[in-house]
C-alpha cells in the first residue's frame, strides 16, 4: 500500500485522463448520437437509411477494432492527431450509436398527439422536434443514458492498448515497476472507477428528479 | 452521408494495411559456411559428443527480423544469430541442414539450457551477472545498445538528445520505454504492446522514432517490407552484449565457442554473416567486440 501512496500523483493523473476521455467523448456522443437519432426519424428517406446504416455497422463492431481503425487507420489517410484525440474519436464514434438508439426510443415514447398538436398550430419539423419532442424525449431517456455513460467510462480503459496514459495504463506501468504491489494497485484502480461511475449515476439521478414532471 | 464516406475510407485503409502487412518477404539463406571435415576433439568433451552425433540443438528467436526470424516458406529460422549458429556448427563438422533449431523466447532461455532442451542458445541473449548465476556465456559476439529508428528523410533526430518534444515509441513495460521516460523526460513516450505496432505508426508518420536495441531496429530497417523507409540513427545510449548461452560448468565447450568466435572475427566470416543479414539495412558491419573470457 505504501507504493500506491507514494505513486498517488501518477495514479491521479491517470484518472484525470480517464475523466477527460469520458467527459469529452460523452458530450460529443450525446450531440452526434442525437443528430443520428433525428436522422433516423426524419421525413427524408436517405437520411433515415444513413442513420440506420451507421448504427448497424458501428454498434456491431467491437470497440477495440474501432480503436484500431482510428489509431492505425486515420494516420494512413494523413489525418494526424494526438493519440488522446484518436481515442476520443473512437469512443465517440462507438458510443454515438448507442446514444442514438436510446434517444430514438425516447422520441418514439412521445405521444403522437403531441406531434399532431404541434403540427396543428403550424410548427415546422425543426420546431416540432426542438420545442416539443426532444425536451420530452430526453426526460424519458435519462436512466438508459446513464447506463450508456457508465459503460463509456469503463470503455475508456480500452485506450490502454493505444498509447493513452489513462488509469488502466498507469496501473499496468506501476505493476511492472513493483510486482509485489499488484493487489493494492488493482484495488485502488477498481475503487477509482467505482467512484467515477457512482458520481455519474448520482448526478444523473438528481437530473432525472429535477426534470421530472408530475403526471 | 459524409460520415459514411469517411468511415468507408478508414475501413479501406485499415484493410490495405492488413493486406500489405501479410505480404511475403524473401531473404537469402545467408553466405555459405565452412564446414570442417572430421574435426579432432579430446574424447569425452562436449565437442566430441556433438561432432560424433553429427547434430546440434540451437535455441534462437523466431520473431526478430534480421537476427532470428522464421521463414514461413522454408520453416527455418534465418538471421544473424542463425548465421553465428551455423559457424559454430561448421566448426564442429556439422552441416547447416543438420542443425536442429528450437524456438526460444526471452523468458524460457535459462530453463531450456538447464533442462537440456538445447545445447546452446543464440537468441539476442544479453550477458549479465544475474543470468551468469544460472548459465555460462561465450562471447559477446555483438554489443547492442538502445538506439533510435527514424524515417529515412528525418534529419532532426541524430541522437537521444534530439528527442525533446518528439514522440518516441517502445513496447509497454520494456526497458527501453522506462529508459526514455526516466532519462529523457522531454520526449513524449508512446507505448504499444509490440514493436510491429510502433514501426507501423512510424511508417504512417504518426510518431517520430522507435527505440530499442540497435540490432533489432536494423532488422526492421532491412526488412524488404520497409525498404528505404527508415534509418537507424546509430547513437547508442545503453549497452547490451549478446552472448552464446550454454550449460553452466562446461568450461572446455565455452573455450571452444570463444575460440570459434575469435576465428570468425579474424577470418571475416563474422563480418560476412553480418552483411548478409543485418547489413542489408545499410548498416556497416561494426568492429567485432572484445571477447569476455571470464
Coordinates of N, CA, C and O in Angstrom, one line a residue, chain B residues 4-79:
Chain B
X4 N -20.2 8.5 -43.5 CA -20.0 7.2 -44.0 C -18.9 7.1 -45.0 O -18.1 6.1 -45.0
X5 N -18.7 8.1 -45.8 CA -17.6 8.1 -46.7 C -16.3 8.0 -45.9 O -15.4 7.2 -46.2
X6 N -16.2 8.8 -44.9 CA -15.0 8.8 -44.0 C -14.8 7.4 -43.5 O -13.7 6.9 -43.5
X7 N -15.9 6.9 -43.0 CA -15.7 5.6 -42.3 C -15.3 4.5 -43.3 O -14.4 3.7 -43.1
X8 N -15.9 4.6 -44.5 CA -15.5 3.6 -45.5 C -14.1 3.8 -45.9 O -13.3 2.8 -46.0
X9 N -13.6 5.0 -46.0 CA -12.2 5.3 -46.3 C -11.3 4.7 -45.2 O -10.3 4.1 -45.5
X10 N -11.7 4.9 -44.0 CA -10.9 4.3 -42.9 C -10.9 2.8 -43.0 O -9.8 2.2 -42.8
X11 N -12.0 2.2 -43.2 CA -12.1 0.8 -43.3 C -11.2 0.3 -44.4 O -10.4 -0.7 -44.2
X12 N -11.2 1.0 -45.6 CA -10.4 0.5 -46.7 C -8.9 0.7 -46.3 O -8.1 -0.2 -46.6
X13 N -8.5 1.8 -45.7 CA -7.1 2.0 -45.3 C -6.7 0.9 -44.4 O -5.6 0.3 -44.6
X14 N -7.5 0.5 -43.4 CA -7.1 -0.5 -42.5 C -7.0 -1.8 -43.2 O -6.0 -2.6 -42.9
X15 N -7.9 -2.1 -44.1 CA -7.8 -3.3 -44.8 C -6.5 -3.4 -45.6 O -5.8 -4.4 -45.6
X16 N -6.2 -2.3 -46.3 CA -5.0 -2.2 -47.1 C -3.8 -2.5 -46.2 O -2.8 -3.2 -46.6
X17 N -3.8 -1.9 -45.0 CA -2.7 -2.1 -44.1 C -2.6 -3.6 -43.7 O -1.4 -4.1 -43.7
X18 N -3.7 -4.2 -43.5 CA -3.6 -5.6 -43.1 C -3.1 -6.5 -44.3 O -2.2 -7.3 -44.1
X19 N -3.6 -6.1 -45.5 CA -3.2 -6.9 -46.6 C -1.7 -6.8 -46.9 O -0.9 -7.7 -47.1
X20 N -1.2 -5.5 -46.9 CA 0.3 -5.3 -47.2 C 1.1 -5.9 -46.1 O 2.2 -6.4 -46.3
X21 N 0.5 -5.9 -44.8 CA 1.2 -6.5 -43.7 C 1.5 -8.0 -43.9 O 2.4 -8.5 -43.3
X22 N 0.7 -8.6 -44.7 CA 0.8 -10.0 -44.8 C 1.6 -10.4 -46.1 O 1.7 -11.6 -46.4
X23 N 2.1 -9.4 -46.8 CA 2.9 -9.7 -48.0 C 4.1 -10.6 -47.6 O 4.6 -10.5 -46.5
X24 N 4.4 -11.4 -48.6 CA 5.5 -12.3 -48.3 C 6.9 -11.6 -48.5 O 7.0 -10.7 -49.2
X25 N 7.8 -12.1 -47.8 CA 9.1 -11.5 -47.9 C 10.2 -12.6 -48.2 O 10.0 -13.7 -47.8
X26 N 11.1 -12.1 -49.0 CA 12.1 -13.1 -49.4 C 13.4 -12.7 -48.9 O 13.8 -11.5 -49.0
X27 N 14.2 -13.6 -48.4 CA 15.5 -13.3 -47.9 C 16.4 -14.4 -48.3 O 16.0 -15.6 -48.5
X28 N 17.7 -14.1 -48.5 CA 18.6 -15.1 -48.9 C 19.0 -16.0 -47.7 O 18.7 -15.6 -46.6
X29 N 19.5 -17.1 -48.0 CA 19.8 -18.1 -46.9 C 21.1 -17.8 -46.2 O 21.5 -18.5 -45.3
X30 N 21.7 -16.6 -46.5 CA 23.0 -16.3 -45.9 C 24.2 -16.9 -46.7 O 24.0 -17.7 -47.6
X31 N 25.4 -16.5 -46.3 CA 26.5 -16.9 -47.0 C 26.8 -18.4 -46.7 O 26.3 -18.9 -45.7
X32 N 27.6 -19.0 -47.6 CA 28.0 -20.4 -47.3 C 28.9 -20.4 -46.1 O 29.8 -19.6 -46.0
X33 N 28.7 -21.4 -45.3 CA 29.5 -21.6 -44.1 C 30.5 -22.7 -44.3 O 30.1 -23.8 -44.8
X34 N 31.7 -22.5 -43.8 CA 32.7 -23.5 -43.9 C 32.4 -24.6 -42.9 O 32.2 -24.4 -41.8
X35 N 32.4 -25.8 -43.4 CA 32.2 -27.0 -42.5 C 33.5 -27.8 -42.4 O 34.0 -28.2 -43.5
X36 N 34.0 -28.0 -41.2 CA 35.2 -28.7 -41.0 C 35.0 -30.2 -41.4 O 33.9 -30.7 -41.1
X37 N 36.0 -30.8 -42.0 CA 36.0 -32.3 -42.2 C 36.6 -33.0 -41.0 O 37.8 -32.8 -40.7
X38 N 35.8 -33.9 -40.4 CA 36.3 -34.7 -39.3 C 37.2 -33.9 -38.3 O 38.4 -34.2 -38.2
X39 N 36.7 -32.9 -37.6 CA 37.5 -32.2 -36.7 C 37.9 -33.1 -35.5 O 37.1 -34.1 -35.2
X40 N 39.0 -32.9 -34.9 CA 39.5 -33.7 -33.8 C 39.2 -33.0 -32.5 O 39.5 -31.8 -32.3
X41 N 38.6 -33.7 -31.5 CA 38.4 -33.1 -30.2 C 38.8 -34.1 -29.1 O 38.8 -35.3 -29.4
X42 N 39.2 -33.6 -28.0 CA 39.5 -34.5 -26.9 C 38.4 -35.4 -26.6 O 37.2 -35.0 -26.5
X43 N 38.6 -36.7 -26.4 CA 37.5 -37.6 -26.2 C 36.8 -37.3 -24.9 O 37.4 -36.9 -23.9
X44 N 35.5 -37.5 -24.9 CA 34.7 -37.2 -23.7 C 34.3 -35.7 -23.6 O 33.4 -35.4 -22.8
X45 N 34.8 -34.8 -24.4 CA 34.4 -33.4 -24.3 C 33.1 -33.2 -25.0 O 32.6 -34.1 -25.8
X46 N 32.4 -32.1 -24.7 CA 31.1 -31.8 -25.3 C 31.2 -31.7 -26.8 O 30.3 -32.2 -27.5
X47 N 32.3 -31.2 -27.3 CA 32.5 -31.0 -28.7 C 32.6 -32.4 -29.4 O 31.9 -32.6 -30.4
X48 N 33.3 -33.3 -28.8 CA 33.5 -34.6 -29.4 C 32.1 -35.3 -29.4 O 31.7 -35.9 -30.4
X49 N 31.3 -35.1 -28.4 CA 29.9 -35.7 -28.4 C 29.1 -35.2 -29.5 O 28.4 -35.9 -30.2
X50 N 29.1 -33.9 -29.6 CA 28.3 -33.2 -30.7 C 28.7 -33.6 -32.1 O 27.9 -33.9 -32.9
X51 N 30.1 -33.6 -32.2 CA 30.6 -34.0 -33.6 C 30.3 -35.4 -33.9 O 29.9 -35.8 -35.0
X52 N 30.3 -36.3 -32.9 CA 30.0 -37.7 -33.0 C 28.5 -37.8 -33.4 O 28.2 -38.5 -34.4
X53 N 27.7 -37.1 -32.7 CA 26.2 -37.2 -33.0 C 25.9 -36.6 -34.4 O 24.9 -36.9 -35.0
X54 N 26.7 -35.6 -34.8 CA 26.5 -35.0 -36.2 C 25.4 -34.0 -36.2 O 24.9 -33.6 -37.2
X55 N 24.9 -33.6 -35.0 CA 23.8 -32.6 -34.9 C 24.0 -31.8 -33.7 O 24.6 -32.3 -32.7
X56 N 23.4 -30.6 -33.7 CA 23.4 -29.8 -32.5 C 22.1 -29.1 -32.4 O 21.4 -28.7 -33.4
X57 N 21.6 -28.9 -31.2 CA 20.3 -28.2 -30.9 C 20.6 -26.8 -30.5 O 21.2 -26.6 -29.5
X58 N 20.1 -25.8 -31.4 CA 20.4 -24.4 -31.1 C 19.1 -23.7 -30.9 O 18.2 -23.8 -31.7
X59 N 19.0 -23.0 -29.7 CA 17.8 -22.2 -29.4 C 18.0 -20.8 -30.0 O 19.0 -20.2 -29.8
X60 N 17.0 -20.3 -30.7 CA 17.0 -19.0 -31.2 C 15.6 -18.4 -31.2 O 14.7 -19.1 -31.0
X61 N 15.6 -17.1 -31.5 CA 14.2 -16.4 -31.5 C 13.7 -16.6 -32.9 O 14.4 -16.7 -33.9
X62 N 12.4 -16.6 -33.0 CA 11.7 -16.8 -34.3 C 11.0 -15.5 -34.8 O 10.3 -15.5 -35.8
X63 N 11.2 -14.4 -34.0 CA 10.4 -13.2 -34.3 C 11.2 -11.9 -34.3 O 10.7 -10.9 -34.1
X64 N 12.5 -12.1 -34.6 CA 13.3 -10.9 -34.7 C 13.9 -10.7 -36.1 O 14.9 -11.4 -36.4
X65 N 13.3 -9.9 -36.9 CA 13.8 -9.8 -38.3 C 15.3 -9.4 -38.3 O 15.7 -8.6 -37.5
X66 N 16.1 -10.1 -39.1 CA 17.5 -9.8 -39.2 C 18.3 -10.6 -38.2 O 19.5 -10.8 -38.4
X67 N 17.7 -11.1 -37.2 CA 18.5 -11.8 -36.1 C 18.1 -13.3 -36.1 O 19.0 -14.2 -36.4
X68 N 16.9 -13.5 -35.7 CA 16.4 -14.9 -35.7 C 14.9 -14.8 -36.1 O 14.1 -14.3 -35.3
X69 N 14.6 -15.1 -37.3 CA 13.2 -14.9 -37.8 C 12.8 -16.1 -38.6 O 13.5 -16.5 -39.5
X70 N 11.7 -16.6 -38.3 CA 11.2 -17.8 -39.0 C 10.8 -17.5 -40.5 O 10.1 -16.5 -40.7
X71 N 11.3 -18.2 -41.4 CA 10.9 -18.1 -42.8 C 9.7 -19.0 -43.0 O 9.9 -20.3 -42.9
X72 N 8.6 -18.5 -43.2 CA 7.4 -19.3 -43.3 C 7.4 -20.3 -44.4 O 6.7 -21.3 -44.4
X73 N 8.1 -20.0 -45.5 CA 8.1 -20.9 -46.6 C 9.0 -22.1 -46.4 O 8.6 -23.3 -46.7
X74 N 10.2 -21.9 -45.8 CA 11.1 -23.0 -45.6 C 11.0 -23.6 -44.2 O 11.5 -24.6 -43.9
X75 N 10.2 -22.8 -43.3 CA 10.1 -23.3 -41.9 C 11.4 -23.3 -41.2 O 11.5 -24.0 -40.2
X76 N 12.4 -22.5 -41.7 CA 13.7 -22.5 -41.0 C 13.9 -21.1 -40.5 O 13.5 -20.1 -41.2
X77 N 14.6 -20.9 -39.4 CA 14.9 -19.5 -39.0 C 16.0 -18.9 -39.8 O 16.8 -19.7 -40.3
X78 N 16.1 -17.6 -39.9 CA 17.2 -17.0 -40.6 C 17.5 -15.7 -39.9 O 16.7 -15.1 -39.3
X79 N 18.8 -15.3 -40.0 CA 19.2 -14.0 -39.4 C 20.7 -14.1 -38.9 O 21.3 -15.2 -39.1

